[in-house]
Amino acid sequence: MADKITPRAVDYSQWYIDIVLNAKLADYSPVKGSMVIRPRGYAIWERIQAEMDRRFKETGHENAYFPLLIPMSFLQKEAEHVEGFKPELAVVTHAGGEELDEPYCIRPTSETIIWAMYKNWIQSWRDLPLLYNQWANVMRWEKRTRLFLRTSEFLWQEGHTAHETKEEAEEEALRMIEVYRSVVEETLCVPVLMGRKSEAEKFAGAVHTLSIEAMMQDKKALQAGTSHFLGQNFAKAFEVQFQNREGKLDWVWATSWGTSTRLVGAVIMTHSDDKGLVLPPSLAADQLVIVPILRNDTKAMVLEYCEKLLGELKAAGIRARLDSDDSQSTGWKFAEWEMRGVPIRLEVGPKDIAAGHVMMARRDTGEKLAVQAAAVVATAKETLAAIQKNLFERAKKFRDDNTHTITDYEGMKAFFGLAAEDSAGTAAAKGGFAEALWCGDPVCEKKLKTETKATIRCMPLDRQTGIDGKCALCGAPAKHRAIFARAY
RNA sequence: CGGGAAGUAGCCUAGCGGCUAAGGCGUCAGGUUUGGGACCUGAAGAUCGCGGGUUCGAUCCCCGCCUUCCCGACCA
């Protein structure tokens, strides 16, 4: 029947769009570059959000909310910051039928307005640390948008913390990127590399930026979260000083960190296949669906059996549902639930009931096997756990299989291909992650980007020892070990 | 923001300077079915993306705009 999903091998971009649209996760809106997140997509975000929020609270953070509109002059206080965001600002010039004395921009991020407030709230070391987070929408006027991955308006959380010392702030930035790593790997089943950004890739206004980087199925990198050590840059821009334990005035040390609805895109791209969405059980609104095989003569009996089974599954804490709709054929329902990404499907027909078992199909592997009636609940629980584990392992294997050590510039060009002969857009694209030594010179990085489109995604924190060799780009003595890739 | 492509019912597509814009999927009603995207009958559903122009007449030709997709530039 209708091939609703373009296969990955034909057109990876189109495949992704087909999944998002057909699984009803999101839709285009009448507003350029802005999407509507539909209930099935929002449900995924809510689960990510819940897990993140729980861990923020566990690490001592509190939620707050700051205004959507930011006076333009605030942005201008931090030179590098305004320079970085200027091209993507949306600005409000009129309100209440009059032109405003000073235009407001719609927040692209909230450092400036938050630090304008921190100035009022911080006087003494006793006021520190300040560990705030906010869940909000932000707007960055992007030239080129993609559902979930890059839209003009998106949902995110942004943490903004203030500290007494440099060490404390650096620890915080590291603590939060580690929180991100654990949520993304454990809850989203997306393996990531955790590392430091190069100067060229860091946040505008940060001293340094840490990020987690994932590999999508087309071997391109996706930044899944960032945590910034802001030094005293914003404290100085907003004149936030405090009296330290010695009674002297000092500038406050800062961090900020964020993750967004882009994570939903990361989950989709990492796990899904040509049949549709594949979701980790931890994020699936429906973890299991029972599809009864309905025949006129046995319908009542089968449904009764399924209702009872449904009750048992729910009692065991499994998010289960029964698809008793008899206006659709069984085959249609199989395909539909697969497209929606439900991790486990149970097929229950008169023959199964007579044989004392039900059929259990796994979304991740496609395996289908008979499970004895008495063991269904326990097997379902085990299988959900197995799927959660398998998705991570499978994605990790894919990433590792597509990560190679490269030692020279010719090797880089061969690995990524030249920018001009771009094969992106198909799953057969060249490249992957190139692990290579780097001298630290932005000129090298720029040259590679121009010629191959590959950039430094991060310098993994756990791979900076034993660096003894030459920069793979220029041959000068290396200072860092970096991961290079084409990125979203 | 530059180059290319597209926009006809919820979705996919046909069409043609001219009579009532055609078909498939889906939807709704009824019936028959249901172990991998079933079938029959009937029904509803279109400002042909928006605006202007050419013309006796425009969904079709021309111009402008909007939106999406691909490529490029840009990019937390």
PDB file of N, CA, C and O (backbone and C1' of nucleotides) in Angstrom, chain B residues 8-23:
ATOM      1  P     U B   8      -1.505  21.686  -3.440  1.00  0.00           P
ATOM      2  O5'   U B   8      -2.522  22.100  -4.602  1.00  0.00           O
ATOM      3  C5'   U B   8      -3.483  23.114  -4.386  1.00  0.00           C
ATOM      4  C4'   U B   8      -4.703  22.869  -5.220  1.00  0.00           C
ATOM      5  C3'   U B   8      -5.429  21.556  -4.933  1.00  0.00           C
ATOM      6  O3'   U B   8      -6.269  21.636  -3.800  1.00  0.00           O
ATOM      7  C1'   U B   8      -5.171  21.809  -7.267  1.00  0.00           C
ATOM      8  P     A B   9      -6.109  20.588  -2.654  1.00  0.00           P
ATOM      9  O5'   A B   9      -7.608  20.339  -2.167  1.00  0.00           O
ATOM     10  C5'   A B   9      -8.265  21.289  -1.317  1.00  0.00           C
ATOM     11  C4'   A B   9      -9.329  20.596  -0.504  1.00  0.00           C
ATOM     12  C3'   A B   9      -8.822  19.434   0.336  1.00  0.00           C
ATOM     13  O3'   A B   9      -9.578  19.366   1.546  1.00  0.00           O
ATOM     14  C1'   A B   9     -10.461  18.655  -1.143  1.00  0.00           C
ATOM     15  P     G B  10      -9.141  20.247   2.772  1.00  0.00           P
ATOM     16  O5'   G B  10      -8.077  19.292   3.467  1.00  0.00           O
ATOM     17  C5'   G B  10      -7.494  19.633   4.728  1.00  0.00           C
ATOM     18  C4'   G B  10      -6.761  18.429   5.241  1.00  0.00           C
ATOM     19  C3'   G B  10      -5.794  17.819   4.240  1.00  0.00           C
ATOM     20  O3'   G B  10      -4.511  18.413   4.315  1.00  0.00           O
ATOM     21  C1'   G B  10      -7.236  16.142   5.065  1.00  0.00           C
ATOM     22  P     C B  11      -3.611  18.553   2.988  1.00  0.00           P
ATOM     23  O5'   C B  11      -3.185  17.050   2.711  1.00  0.00           O
ATOM     24  C5'   C B  11      -2.172  16.420   3.486  1.00  0.00           C
ATOM     25  C4'   C B  11      -1.855  15.070   2.902  1.00  0.00           C
ATOM     26  C3'   C B  11      -1.431  15.075   1.438  1.00  0.00           C
ATOM     27  O3'   C B  11      -0.066  15.377   1.275  1.00  0.00           O
ATOM     28  C1'   C B  11      -3.087  13.424   1.758  1.00  0.00           C
ATOM     29  P     C B  12       0.442  16.056  -0.076  1.00  0.00           P
ATOM     30  O5'   C B  12       0.315  14.877  -1.138  1.00  0.00           O
ATOM     31  C5'   C B  12       1.145  13.722  -1.040  1.00  0.00           C
ATOM     32  C4'   C B  12       0.789  12.743  -2.127  1.00  0.00           C
ATOM     33  C3'   C B  12       0.855  13.290  -3.551  1.00  0.00           C
ATOM     34  O3'   C B  12       2.173  13.290  -4.049  1.00  0.00           O
ATOM     35  C1'   C B  12      -1.145  12.060  -3.262  1.00  0.00           C
ATOM     36  P     U B  13       2.588  14.374  -5.117  1.00  0.00           P
ATOM     37  O5'   U B  13       1.496  14.228  -6.267  1.00  0.00           O
ATOM     38  C5'   U B  13       1.814  13.579  -7.471  1.00  0.00           C
ATOM     39  C4'   U B  13       0.574  13.142  -8.214  1.00  0.00           C
ATOM     40  C3'   U B  13       0.112  14.018  -9.377  1.00  0.00           C
ATOM     41  O3'   U B  13       0.949  13.876 -10.516  1.00  0.00           O
ATOM     42  C1'   U B  13      -1.765  13.205  -8.195  1.00  0.00           C
ATOM     43  P     A B  14       0.996  15.044 -11.569  1.00  0.00           P
ATOM     44  O5'   A B  14      -0.409  14.909 -12.305  1.00  0.00           O
ATOM     45  C5'   A B  14      -0.685  13.736 -13.051  1.00  0.00           C
ATOM     46  C4'   A B  14      -2.052  13.788 -13.678  1.00  0.00           C
ATOM     47  C3'   A B  14      -2.347  14.932 -14.630  1.00  0.00           C
ATOM     48  O3'   A B  14      -1.680  14.778 -15.870  1.00  0.00           O
ATOM     49  C1'   A B  14      -4.251  14.425 -13.343  1.00  0.00           C
ATOM     50  P     G B  15      -1.062  16.070 -16.571  1.00  0.00           P
ATOM     51  O5'   G B  15      -2.376  16.877 -16.955  1.00  0.00           O
ATOM     52  C5'   G B  15      -3.295  16.353 -17.903  1.00  0.00           C
ATOM     53  C4'   G B  15      -4.594  17.102 -17.836  1.00  0.00           C
ATOM     54  C3'   G B  15      -4.524  18.575 -18.230  1.00  0.00           C
ATOM     55  O3'   G B  15      -4.607  18.737 -19.633  1.00  0.00           O
ATOM     56  C1'   G B  15      -5.745  18.352 -16.207  1.00  0.00           C
ATOM     57  P     C B  16      -3.249  19.083 -20.441  1.00  0.00           P
ATOM     58  O5'   C B  16      -3.713  20.227 -21.400  1.00  0.00           O
ATOM     59  C5'   C B  16      -4.951  20.133 -22.107  1.00  0.00           C
ATOM     60  C4'   C B  16      -5.850  21.273 -21.737  1.00  0.00           C
ATOM     61  C3'   C B  16      -5.209  22.644 -21.759  1.00  0.00           C
ATOM     62  O3'   C B  16      -5.119  23.182 -23.061  1.00  0.00           O
ATOM     63  C1'   C B  16      -6.458  22.401 -19.772  1.00  0.00           C
ATOM     64  P     G B  17      -4.157  24.437 -23.258  1.00  0.00           P
ATOM     65  O5'   G B  17      -4.665  25.511 -22.207  1.00  0.00           O
ATOM     66  C5'   G B  17      -4.618  26.901 -22.462  1.00  0.00           C
ATOM     67  C4'   G B  17      -5.919  27.572 -22.070  1.00  0.00           C
ATOM     68  C3'   G B  17      -6.959  27.536 -23.176  1.00  0.00           C
ATOM     69  O3'   G B  17      -8.266  27.460 -22.605  1.00  0.00           O
ATOM     70  C1'   G B  17      -6.588  29.747 -22.502  1.00  0.00           C
ATOM     71  P     G B  18      -8.769  26.025 -22.312  1.00  0.00           P
ATOM     72  O5'   G B  18     -10.324  26.284 -22.082  1.00  0.00           O
ATOM     73  C5'   G B  18     -10.789  26.774 -20.818  1.00  0.00           C
ATOM     74  C4'   G B  18     -12.274  27.010 -20.880  1.00  0.00           C
ATOM     75  C3'   G B  18     -13.057  25.879 -21.530  1.00  0.00           C
ATOM     76  O3'   G B  18     -14.340  25.784 -20.927  1.00  0.00           O
ATOM     77  C1'   G B  18     -13.301  27.857 -22.823  1.00  0.00           C
ATOM     78  P     C B  19     -14.475  24.677 -19.724  1.00  0.00           P
ATOM     79  O5'   C B  19     -16.046  24.637 -19.522  1.00  0.00           O
ATOM     80  C5'   C B  19     -16.801  25.831 -19.261  1.00  0.00           C
ATOM     81  C4'   C B  19     -18.272  25.537 -19.457  1.00  0.00           C
ATOM     82  C3'   C B  19     -18.785  24.353 -18.646  1.00  0.00           C
ATOM     83  O3'   C B  19     -20.134  24.606 -18.259  1.00  0.00           O
ATOM     84  C1'   C B  19     -19.076  23.911 -20.956  1.00  0.00           C
ATOM     85  P     U B  20     -20.369  25.358 -16.936  1.00  0.00           P
ATOM     86  O5'   U B  20     -20.194  24.244 -15.820  1.00  0.00           O
ATOM     87  C5'   U B  20     -20.251  24.604 -14.441  1.00  0.00           C
ATOM     88  C4'   U B  20     -19.959  23.398 -13.598  1.00  0.00           C
ATOM     89  C3'   U B  20     -18.598  22.764 -13.870  1.00  0.00           C
ATOM     90  O3'   U B  20     -18.064  22.287 -12.639  1.00  0.00           O
ATOM     91  C1'   U B  20     -20.297  21.170 -14.207  1.00  0.00           C
ATOM     92  P     A B  21     -16.636  22.839 -12.132  1.00  0.00           P
ATOM     93  O5'   A B  21     -15.686  21.592 -12.369  1.00  0.00           O
ATOM     94  C5'   A B  21     -15.222  21.266 -13.671  1.00  0.00           C
ATOM     95  C4'   A B  21     -13.885  20.602 -13.576  1.00  0.00           C
ATOM     96  C3'   A B  21     -13.770  19.564 -12.450  1.00  0.00           C
ATOM     97  O3'   A B  21     -14.243  18.313 -12.878  1.00  0.00           O
ATOM     98  C1'   A B  21     -11.917  21.035 -12.356  1.00  0.00           C
ATOM     99  P     A B  22     -15.016  17.351 -11.826  1.00  0.00           P
ATOM    100  O5'   A B  22     -14.360  15.926 -12.079  1.00  0.00           O
ATOM    101  C5'   A B  22     -14.319  15.373 -13.385  1.00  0.00           C
ATOM    102  C4'   A B  22     -13.139  14.461 -13.521  1.00  0.00           C
ATOM    103  C3'   A B  22     -12.920  13.493 -12.363  1.00  0.00           C
ATOM    104  O3'   A B  22     -13.769  12.377 -12.410  1.00  0.00           O
ATOM    105  C1'   A B  22     -10.870  14.502 -12.931  1.00  0.00           C
ATOM    106  P     G B  23     -14.162  11.615 -11.032  1.00  0.00           P
ATOM    107  O5'   G B  23     -12.822  10.834 -10.663  1.00  0.00           O
ATOM    108  C5'   G B  23     -12.398   9.735 -11.465  1.00  0.00           C
ATOM    109  C4'   G B  23     -11.011   9.299 -11.079  1.00  0.00           C
ATOM    110  C3'   G B  23     -10.843   8.776  -9.664  1.00  0.00           C
ATOM    111  O3'   G B  23     -11.309   7.454  -9.501  1.00  0.00           O
ATOM    112  C1'   G B  23      -9.036  10.198 -10.213  1.00  0.00           C
TER     113        G B  23
END
